[in-house]
Short mmCIF file of C-alpha atoms in Angstrom, two decimals:
data_model
loop_
_atom_site.label_atom_id
_atom_site.label_comp_id
_atom_site.label_asym_id
_atom_site.label_seq_id
_atom_site.Cartn_x
_atom_site.Cartn_y
_atom_site.Cartn_z
CA UNK A 1222 0.00 0.00 0.00
CA UNK A 1223 1.28 3.42 -0.88
CA UNK A 1224 1.46 5.43 2.33
CA UNK A 1225 0.11 8.66 0.80
CA UNK A 1226 -3.11 7.06 -0.42
CA UNK A 1227 -4.71 5.40 2.58
CA UNK A 1228 -8.22 5.26 1.15
CA UNK A 1229 -7.24 3.78 -2.21
CA UNK A 1230 -5.99 0.38 -3.17
CA UNK A 1231 -2.84 0.13 -5.24
CA UNK A 1232 -4.83 -0.56 -8.40
CA UNK A 1233 -7.16 2.43 -7.84
CA UNK A 1234 -4.40 5.04 -7.67
CA UNK A 1235 -4.50 7.35 -10.67
CA UNK A 1236 -1.52 7.73 -12.97
CA UNK A 1237 -1.20 11.41 -12.01
CA UNK A 1238 -1.14 10.53 -8.32
CA UNK A 1239 1.42 7.81 -8.96
CA UNK A 1240 3.53 10.28 -10.93
CA UNK A 1241 3.45 12.77 -8.05
CA UNK A 1242 4.37 10.04 -5.59
CA UNK A 1243 7.34 8.61 -7.49
CA UNK A 1244 8.84 11.74 -9.07
CA UNK A 1245 9.39 14.23 -6.28
CA UNK A 1246 11.94 16.96 -5.62
CA UNK A 1247 13.65 14.80 -3.01
CA UNK A 1248 13.77 11.80 -5.36
CA UNK A 1249 15.36 13.89 -8.09
CA UNK A 1250 17.78 15.53 -5.65
CA UNK A 1251 18.88 12.22 -4.12
CA UNK A 1252 19.15 10.48 -7.50
CA UNK A 1253 21.04 13.26 -9.25
CA UNK A 1254 23.37 13.66 -6.26
CA UNK A 1255 24.28 9.98 -6.39
CA UNK A 1256 24.55 9.87 -10.19
CA UNK A 1257 26.68 13.00 -10.47
CA UNK A 1258 28.97 11.77 -7.71
CA UNK A 1259 29.15 8.42 -9.50
CA UNK A 1260 30.00 10.07 -12.82
CA UNK A 1261 32.80 12.05 -11.19
CA UNK A 1262 34.21 8.96 -9.50
CA UNK A 1263 33.80 6.80 -12.63
CA UNK A 1264 35.84 9.37 -14.52
CA UNK A 1265 38.83 8.18 -12.49
CA UNK A 1266 38.28 4.67 -13.87
CA UNK A 1267 37.91 6.04 -17.38
CA UNK A 1268 41.14 8.02 -17.12
CA UNK A 1269 42.98 4.96 -15.83
CA UNK A 1270 41.63 2.88 -18.73
CA UNK A 1271 42.54 5.64 -21.18
CA UNK A 1272 46.13 5.42 -19.97
CA UNK A 1273 46.18 1.59 -20.11
CA UNK A 1274 46.48 1.38 -23.89
CA UNK A 1275 50.03 0.05 -23.59
CA UNK A 1276 48.99 -2.61 -21.08
CA UNK A 1277 46.00 -3.64 -23.20
CA UNK A 1278 48.33 -4.11 -26.15
CA UNK A 1279 51.02 -5.97 -24.17
CA UNK A 1280 48.56 -8.18 -22.24
CA UNK A 1281 46.12 -9.36 -24.92
CA UNK A 1282 42.67 -10.39 -23.78
CA UNK A 1283 42.81 -8.38 -20.55
CA UNK A 1284 39.74 -6.35 -21.58
CA UNK A 1285 37.77 -9.63 -21.26
CA UNK A 1286 38.43 -9.44 -17.51
CA UNK A 1287 38.17 -5.67 -17.03
CA UNK A 1288 34.46 -5.29 -17.84
CA UNK A 1289 33.20 -8.15 -15.62
CA UNK A 1290 35.60 -7.19 -12.81
CA UNK A 1291 34.25 -3.63 -12.74
CA UNK A 1292 30.66 -4.81 -13.01
CA UNK A 1293 31.05 -7.43 -10.30
CA UNK A 1294 31.74 -4.87 -7.57
CA UNK A 1295 28.41 -3.26 -8.46
CA UNK A 1296 26.69 -6.66 -8.65
CA UNK A 1297 27.86 -7.90 -5.27
CA UNK A 1298 27.69 -4.68 -3.30
CA UNK A 1299 24.79 -3.14 -5.24
CA UNK A 1300 22.73 -6.20 -4.28
CA UNK A 1301 23.93 -5.78 -0.69
CA UNK A 1302 22.82 -2.13 -0.76
CA UNK A 1303 19.45 -3.17 -2.16
CA UNK A 1304 18.99 -5.78 0.59
CA UNK A 1305 19.87 -3.23 3.27
CA UNK A 1306 17.50 -0.73 1.62
CA UNK A 1307 14.70 -3.28 1.81
CA UNK A 1308 15.57 -3.93 5.46
CA UNK A 1309 15.26 -0.18 6.08
CA UNK A 1310 11.86 -0.03 4.36
CA UNK A 1311 10.55 -3.02 6.34
CA UNK A 1312 11.94 -1.84 9.69
CA UNK A 1313 14.37 -4.77 10.07
CA UNK A 1314 17.63 -2.84 9.71
CA UNK A 1315 19.89 -2.01 12.63
CA UNK A 1316 23.48 -0.81 12.85
CA UNK A 1317 24.42 -3.70 15.13
CA UNK A 1318 27.56 -5.62 14.14
CA UNK A 1319 26.78 -8.63 16.32
CA UNK A 1320 27.61 -11.86 14.44
CA UNK A 1321 23.98 -12.81 13.68
CA UNK A 1322 22.72 -9.32 12.78
CA UNK A 1323 21.41 -8.58 9.28
CA UNK A 1324 24.24 -6.12 8.64
CA UNK A 1325 26.99 -8.52 9.76
CA UNK A 1326 25.67 -11.46 7.76
CA UNK A 1327 25.41 -9.27 4.66
CA UNK A 1328 29.06 -8.30 5.17
CA UNK A 1329 30.12 -11.96 5.50
CA UNK A 1330 28.14 -12.93 2.39
CA UNK A 1331 29.65 -10.15 0.30
CA UNK A 1332 33.19 -11.07 1.36
CA UNK A 1333 32.69 -14.73 0.45
CA UNK A 1334 30.98 -13.85 -2.83
CA UNK A 1335 33.97 -11.64 -3.69
CA UNK A 1336 36.43 -14.52 -3.30
CA UNK A 1337 34.30 -17.12 -5.12
CA UNK A 1338 33.32 -14.90 -8.04
CA UNK A 1339 36.75 -13.30 -8.50
CA UNK A 1340 38.26 -16.77 -8.89
CA UNK A 1341 35.51 -17.76 -11.31
CA UNK A 1342 35.87 -14.57 -13.40
CA UNK A 1343 39.54 -15.29 -14.03
CA UNK A 1344 38.71 -18.79 -15.24
CA UNK A 1345 35.82 -17.46 -17.31
CA UNK A 1346 37.86 -14.80 -19.12
CA UNK A 1347 40.56 -17.36 -19.93
CA UNK A 1348 37.94 -19.91 -21.08
CA UNK A 1349 36.23 -17.44 -23.43
CA UNK A 1350 39.59 -16.44 -24.93
CA UNK A 1351 40.56 -20.09 -25.37
CA UNK A 1352 37.20 -21.09 -26.86
CA UNK A 1353 37.18 -18.25 -29.38
CA UNK A 1354 40.91 -18.57 -30.09
CA UNK A 1355 41.64 -15.01 -28.94
CA UNK A 1356 45.28 -14.29 -28.16
CA UNK A 1357 45.49 -13.80 -24.40
CA UNK A 1358 47.51 -14.16 -21.21
CA UNK A 1359 47.41 -17.52 -19.40
CA UNK A 1360 44.81 -18.95 -17.03
CA UNK A 1361 46.99 -18.47 -13.93
CA UNK A 1362 47.58 -14.79 -14.75
CA UNK A 1363 43.88 -14.17 -15.40
CA UNK A 1364 42.95 -15.68 -12.02
CA UNK A 1365 45.69 -13.88 -10.08
CA UNK A 1366 44.85 -10.47 -11.57
CA UNK A 1367 41.13 -11.07 -10.91
CA UNK A 1368 41.66 -12.23 -7.31
CA UNK A 1369 44.16 -9.56 -6.26
CA UNK A 1370 42.25 -6.75 -7.96
CA UNK A 1371 38.90 -8.04 -6.70
CA UNK A 1372 39.91 -8.43 -3.05
CA UNK A 1373 41.66 -5.05 -2.86
CA UNK A 1374 38.79 -3.15 -4.48
CA UNK A 1375 36.08 -5.00 -2.53
CA UNK A 1376 37.62 -3.96 0.78
CA UNK A 1377 37.04 -0.29 -0.06
CA UNK A 1378 33.62 -0.79 -1.68
CA UNK A 1379 32.41 -2.76 1.36
CA UNK A 1380 33.28 0.14 3.67
CA UNK A 1381 31.41 2.57 1.40
CA UNK A 1382 28.34 0.30 1.13
CA UNK A 1383 28.05 -0.06 4.89
CA UNK A 1384 28.66 3.68 5.29
CA UNK A 1385 25.83 4.54 2.88
CA UNK A 1386 23.41 2.19 4.67
CA UNK A 1387 24.27 3.42 8.17
CA UNK A 1388 24.19 7.09 7.12
CA UNK A 1389 20.87 6.57 5.33
CA UNK A 1390 19.47 4.88 8.43
CA UNK A 1391 20.59 7.69 10.73
CA UNK A 1392 19.40 10.51 8.44
CA UNK A 1393 16.19 8.95 7.15
CA UNK A 1394 17.27 8.80 3.49
CA UNK A 1395 15.73 6.52 0.87
CA UNK A 1396 18.92 4.67 -0.01
CA UNK A 1397 17.25 2.98 -3.00
CA UNK A 1398 17.88 6.26 -4.85
CA UNK A 1399 21.49 6.58 -3.70
CA UNK A 1400 23.13 3.22 -2.99
CA UNK A 1401 23.32 1.96 -6.59
CA UNK A 1402 25.07 5.00 -8.12
CA UNK A 1403 27.40 5.54 -5.16
CA UNK A 1404 28.37 1.86 -4.93
CA UNK A 1405 28.79 1.65 -8.71
CA UNK A 1406 31.00 4.74 -8.65
CA UNK A 1407 33.08 3.39 -5.79
CA UNK A 1408 33.51 0.10 -7.64
CA UNK A 1409 34.62 1.96 -10.76
CA UNK A 1410 37.02 4.23 -8.95
CA UNK A 1411 38.88 1.49 -7.09
CA UNK A 1412 38.56 -1.59 -9.33
CA UNK A 1413 40.56 -0.42 -12.35
CA UNK A 1414 43.44 0.98 -10.24
CA UNK A 1415 43.35 -2.28 -8.23
CA UNK A 1416 43.52 -4.33 -11.44
CA UNK A 1417 46.32 -2.06 -12.67
CA UNK A 1418 48.20 -2.72 -9.41
CA UNK A 1419 47.56 -6.45 -9.79
CA UNK A 1420 48.97 -6.37 -13.33
CA UNK A 1421 52.12 -4.64 -12.06
CA UNK A 1422 52.52 -7.19 -9.25
CA UNK A 1423 51.82 -10.21 -11.45
CA UNK A 1424 53.15 -9.28 -14.88
CA UNK A 1425 52.37 -11.30 -17.97
CA UNK A 1426 54.84 -14.22 -17.79
CA UNK A 1427 53.98 -17.29 -15.73
CA UNK A 1428 56.42 -18.27 -12.97
CA UNK A 1429 56.58 -20.75 -10.10
CA UNK A 1430 55.60 -17.91 -7.78
CA UNK A 1431 52.43 -17.41 -9.82
CA UNK A 1432 51.56 -21.10 -9.56
CA UNK A 1433 51.94 -21.09 -5.76
CA UNK A 1434 49.70 -18.02 -5.49
CA UNK A 1435 47.16 -19.65 -7.79
CA UNK A 1436 47.02 -22.74 -5.56
CA UNK A 1437 46.67 -20.60 -2.41
CA UNK A 1438 43.79 -18.64 -3.94
CA UNK A 1439 42.17 -21.92 -4.99
CA UNK A 1440 42.40 -23.17 -1.39
CA UNK A 1441 40.91 -19.88 -0.15
CA UNK A 1442 37.96 -20.21 -2.57
CA UNK A 1443 37.40 -23.84 -1.49
CA UNK A 1444 37.53 -22.81 2.19
CA UNK A 1445 34.92 -20.09 1.56
CA UNK A 1446 32.67 -22.63 -0.15
CA UNK A 1447 33.05 -25.09 2.74
CA UNK A 1448 32.40 -22.33 5.30
CA UNK A 1449 29.18 -21.43 3.50
CA UNK A 1450 27.92 -25.03 3.49
CA UNK A 1451 28.68 -25.62 7.18
CA UNK A 1452 27.83 -22.16 8.48
CA UNK A 1453 25.13 -21.53 11.06
CA UNK A 1454 24.53 -18.04 9.65
CA UNK A 1455 21.25 -18.69 7.86
CA UNK A 1456 20.90 -15.23 6.28
CA UNK A 1457 24.47 -15.33 4.97
CA UNK A 1458 24.07 -18.85 3.60
CA UNK A 1459 20.77 -17.97 1.93
CA UNK A 1460 22.29 -14.89 0.27
CA UNK A 1461 25.24 -16.87 -1.09
CA UNK A 1462 23.12 -19.81 -2.30
CA UNK A 1463 20.76 -17.45 -4.12
CA UNK A 1464 23.32 -15.00 -5.46
CA UNK A 1465 26.27 -17.12 -6.64
CA UNK A 1466 24.47 -18.74 -9.63
CA UNK A 1467 23.16 -15.32 -10.68
CA UNK A 1468 26.57 -13.71 -10.20
CA UNK A 1469 28.15 -16.38 -12.40
CA UNK A 1470 25.61 -15.68 -15.15
CA UNK A 1471 26.20 -11.95 -14.70
CA UNK A 1472 29.95 -12.47 -14.92
CA UNK A 1473 29.60 -14.41 -18.15
CA UNK A 1474 27.37 -11.75 -19.69
CA UNK A 1475 29.79 -9.01 -18.63
CA UNK A 1476 32.61 -11.01 -20.20
CA UNK A 1477 30.61 -10.84 -23.43
CA UNK A 1478 30.59 -7.04 -23.03
CA UNK A 1479 34.38 -7.18 -22.88
CA UNK A 1480 34.33 -9.43 -25.93
CA UNK A 1481 32.26 -6.85 -27.85
CA UNK A 1482 34.74 -4.08 -27.00
CA UNK A 1483 37.69 -6.37 -27.70
CA UNK A 1484 36.32 -7.01 -31.21
CA UNK A 1485 36.80 -3.30 -31.97
CA UNK A 1486 39.71 -2.65 -29.64
CA UNK A 1487 41.94 -1.27 -32.39
CA UNK A 1488 39.52 1.62 -32.96
CA UNK A 1489 39.38 2.36 -29.23
CA UNK A 1490 43.18 2.34 -29.00
CA UNK A 1491 43.40 4.84 -31.89
CA UNK A 1492 41.04 7.24 -30.05
CA UNK A 1493 41.73 6.63 -26.33
CA UNK A 1494 39.04 9.18 -25.36
CA UNK A 1495 36.56 6.46 -26.33
CA UNK A 1496 38.21 4.15 -23.79
CA UNK A 1497 37.75 6.88 -21.18
CA UNK A 1498 34.05 6.88 -22.07
CA UNK A 1499 33.59 3.10 -21.66
CA UNK A 1500 33.52 2.83 -17.82
CA UNK A 1501 31.53 6.08 -17.55
CA UNK A 1502 28.93 4.93 -20.06
CA UNK A 1503 28.56 1.34 -18.84
CA UNK A 1504 28.46 2.23 -15.17
CA UNK A 1505 26.03 5.14 -15.56
CA UNK A 1506 23.81 2.72 -17.43
CA UNK A 1507 24.33 0.18 -14.66
CA UNK A 1508 23.56 2.72 -11.96
CA UNK A 1509 20.30 3.70 -13.65
CA UNK A 1510 19.39 0.02 -13.80
CA UNK A 1511 20.35 -0.33 -10.14
CA UNK A 1512 18.11 2.58 -9.14
CA UNK A 1513 15.19 1.08 -11.05
CA UNK A 1514 15.60 -2.45 -9.72
CA UNK A 1515 16.14 -1.24 -6.14
CA UNK A 1516 12.91 0.76 -6.35
CA UNK A 1517 10.97 -2.12 -7.92
CA UNK A 1518 12.37 -4.60 -5.38
CA UNK A 1519 11.26 -2.40 -2.49
CA UNK A 1520 7.83 -1.93 -4.13
CA UNK A 1521 7.44 -5.70 -4.52
CA UNK A 1522 8.51 -6.36 -0.92
CA UNK A 1523 6.01 -3.82 0.40
CA UNK A 1524 3.14 -4.76 -1.94
CA UNK A 1525 3.05 -1.41 -3.72
CA UNK A 1526 2.22 -2.92 -7.11
CA UNK A 1527 0.82 -6.13 -8.53
CA UNK A 1528 3.19 -7.59 -11.15
CA UNK A 1529 1.53 -8.09 -14.52
CA UNK A 1530 2.41 -8.91 -18.11
CA UNK A 1531 2.78 -5.21 -18.92
CA UNK A 1532 4.05 -2.36 -16.70
CA UNK A 1533 1.15 -0.62 -14.95
CA UNK A 1534 0.57 2.98 -13.97
CA UNK A 1535 2.60 2.51 -10.77
CA UNK A 1536 5.63 1.49 -12.88
CA UNK A 1537 5.57 4.00 -15.76
CA UNK A 1538 6.56 6.94 -13.49
CA UNK A 1539 9.64 4.95 -12.47
CA UNK A 1540 10.52 4.54 -16.16
CA UNK A 1541 10.06 8.28 -16.69
CA UNK A 1542 12.30 8.97 -13.70
CA UNK A 1543 15.08 6.91 -15.31
CA UNK A 1544 14.68 8.84 -18.58
CA UNK A 1545 14.88 12.16 -16.69
CA UNK A 1546 18.10 11.04 -15.05
CA UNK A 1547 19.53 9.81 -18.37
CA UNK A 1548 18.90 13.11 -20.19
CA UNK A 1549 21.33 14.76 -17.80
CA UNK A 1550 23.75 11.91 -17.14
CA UNK A 1551 24.61 10.73 -20.66
CA UNK A 1552 25.47 14.14 -22.14
CA UNK A 1553 27.64 14.62 -19.06
CA UNK A 1554 29.42 11.35 -19.94
CA UNK A 1555 30.44 12.82 -23.30
CA UNK A 1556 31.54 16.13 -21.78
CA UNK A 1557 33.50 14.45 -18.97
CA UNK A 1558 35.27 11.99 -21.27
CA UNK A 1559 36.19 14.80 -23.67
CA UNK A 1560 37.48 17.04 -20.85
CA UNK A 1561 39.54 14.16 -19.47
CA UNK A 1562 41.02 13.45 -22.90
CA UNK A 1563 42.10 17.09 -23.25
CA UNK A 1564 43.60 17.06 -19.75
CA UNK A 1565 45.47 13.82 -20.49
CA UNK A 1566 46.53 14.83 -23.99
CA UNK A 1567 45.04 11.77 -25.71
CA UNK A 1568 43.19 11.43 -29.02
CA UNK A 1569 39.50 12.43 -29.15
CA UNK A 1570 36.88 12.76 -31.92
CA UNK A 1571 35.75 16.14 -30.53
CA UNK A 1572 33.23 17.46 -27.99
CA UNK A 1573 30.15 17.40 -30.25
CA UNK A 1574 30.83 13.84 -31.38
CA UNK A 1575 31.43 12.64 -27.81
CA UNK A 1576 28.15 14.15 -26.57
CA UNK A 1577 26.19 12.75 -29.54
CA UNK A 1578 27.64 9.25 -29.13
CA UNK A 1579 27.07 9.05 -25.37
CA UNK A 1580 23.55 10.53 -25.49
CA UNK A 1581 22.27 8.59 -28.52
CA UNK A 1582 23.70 5.28 -27.32
CA UNK A 1583 22.57 6.05 -23.75
CA UNK A 1584 18.92 6.66 -24.65
CA UNK A 1585 18.81 3.40 -26.60
CA UNK A 1586 20.49 1.55 -23.73
CA UNK A 1587 18.23 3.02 -21.04
CA UNK A 1588 15.13 1.89 -22.95
CA UNK A 1589 16.49 -1.64 -22.66
CA UNK A 1590 17.22 -0.96 -18.97
CA UNK A 1591 13.59 -0.04 -18.26
CA UNK A 1592 12.10 -3.06 -19.99
CA UNK A 1593 14.63 -5.57 -18.68
CA UNK A 1594 14.48 -4.11 -15.15
CA UNK A 1595 10.73 -4.61 -14.92
CA UNK A 1596 10.66 -8.16 -16.26
CA UNK A 1597 13.69 -9.26 -14.23
CA UNK A 1598 12.07 -7.95 -11.03
CA UNK A 1599 8.67 -9.57 -11.61
CA UNK A 1600 10.22 -12.84 -12.81
CA UNK A 1601 12.30 -13.07 -9.63
CA UNK A 1602 9.15 -12.29 -7.64
CA UNK A 1603 7.01 -14.91 -9.41
CA UNK A 1604 9.70 -17.56 -8.96
CA UNK A 1605 9.76 -16.65 -5.24
CA UNK A 1606 13.35 -15.50 -5.51
CA UNK A 1607 14.55 -12.50 -3.54
CA UNK A 1608 14.58 -9.59 -6.02
CA UNK A 1609 17.40 -7.97 -4.01
CA UNK A 1610 19.70 -10.93 -4.71
CA UNK A 1611 18.70 -11.46 -8.33
CA UNK A 1612 17.48 -8.24 -9.93
CA UNK A 1613 20.66 -6.15 -9.69
CA UNK A 1614 23.12 -8.91 -10.80
CA UNK A 1615 20.86 -10.02 -13.66
CA UNK A 1616 20.19 -6.42 -14.66
CA UNK A 1617 23.87 -5.59 -14.53
CA UNK A 1618 24.82 -8.53 -16.72
CA UNK A 1619 22.26 -7.71 -19.39
CA UNK A 1620 22.94 -3.98 -19.14
CA UNK A 1621 26.71 -4.50 -19.53
CA UNK A 1622 26.29 -6.56 -22.69
CA UNK A 1623 23.48 -4.45 -24.17
CA UNK A 1624 25.22 -1.20 -23.19
CA UNK A 1625 28.45 -2.29 -24.86
CA UNK A 1626 26.48 -3.31 -27.95
CA UNK A 1627 24.68 0.06 -28.07
CA UNK A 1628 27.92 2.01 -27.65
CA UNK A 1629 29.85 -0.01 -30.24
CA UNK A 1630 26.88 0.06 -32.66
CA UNK A 1631 26.68 3.87 -32.51
CA UNK A 1632 30.46 4.15 -32.88
CA UNK A 1633 30.28 1.88 -35.93
CA UNK A 1634 27.37 3.93 -37.28
CA UNK A 1635 29.47 7.09 -37.21
CA UNK A 1636 32.54 5.24 -38.49
CA UNK A 1637 34.82 5.62 -35.48
CA UNK A 1638 35.57 1.94 -34.77
#
């Protein structure tokens, strides 16, 4: 039941009333604040990627790992933020860090998911390269870069996720509007530098030292799996059981996004400003999807709409909200990427072209976000799966692949790649 309409059922609420309820000054303020902060932080990732042209050339196939590694921080911790947001809405959240508290068990689950999925992503990137006969670094190097980069970056993103939830709880914020963009931005900002650090530490040539590290990380992943099976933390175990299969699917789909970019990598390397745009574009798209799915998950948990074959009048305002955000965010992607390219002294197609590419591709991509977000949320609901554990990872995986396709398609349309 919508709190502002006590005398009406959910189905009786007019579209105009639903519009007023969902698109408010505070919603826009919170959403834009998170998205603009995310764009600024994601720019760091874009600038790092723009300067990694030499590494991408010397370590072939690495882009297959970069896109899923960036996306996975948002998948794991975005889902955690969504779960904590739902706990806030339902009055179950507390800031207690006692071992069996909701907050603590979410922390444990996210740490274990990080280890398991980081190991799997390394194997996945290597497997895709091997299957498609793409020149690449070895399996051991893929896994080590993924594990070291994933663990380092997750430490920082975990702190930020908990900070957002606790601050939102203390200040009465609706963290559904803020957690996804802030967590996505944090993941962007720290993941690429962490991967860059991992590359420096590991290098491209396999050694006995690499093999020992690979075995140790394999033992760590196995220990995390065993701990999950034997754990008495029911909430943690439930989160991991539900989320790992979805995170694996999401990782595979995000690897496909890397594959799409890798197929036109030469064009990106010729105009590095386009590489700067990639994390900004994909993660803004992801954040918009995260906002939508967090809102829909909370609405499903609280019975604010009845899921149907087609989006109803309670859902359309949420779609419009995402379009409003996108009309500001995607032009900003083009401007930011261009400004960064000028600052860094790297090749760019020009300001007008950058804005056109990011906005045109973004509006196409966000249309997919709206449709996929709705059907992912209601499918998870109808299958009695927790939308918080499934909607964001599934959305992210589809959005990564579709976003990369939209961006590359527009770049091909204008003849830049």
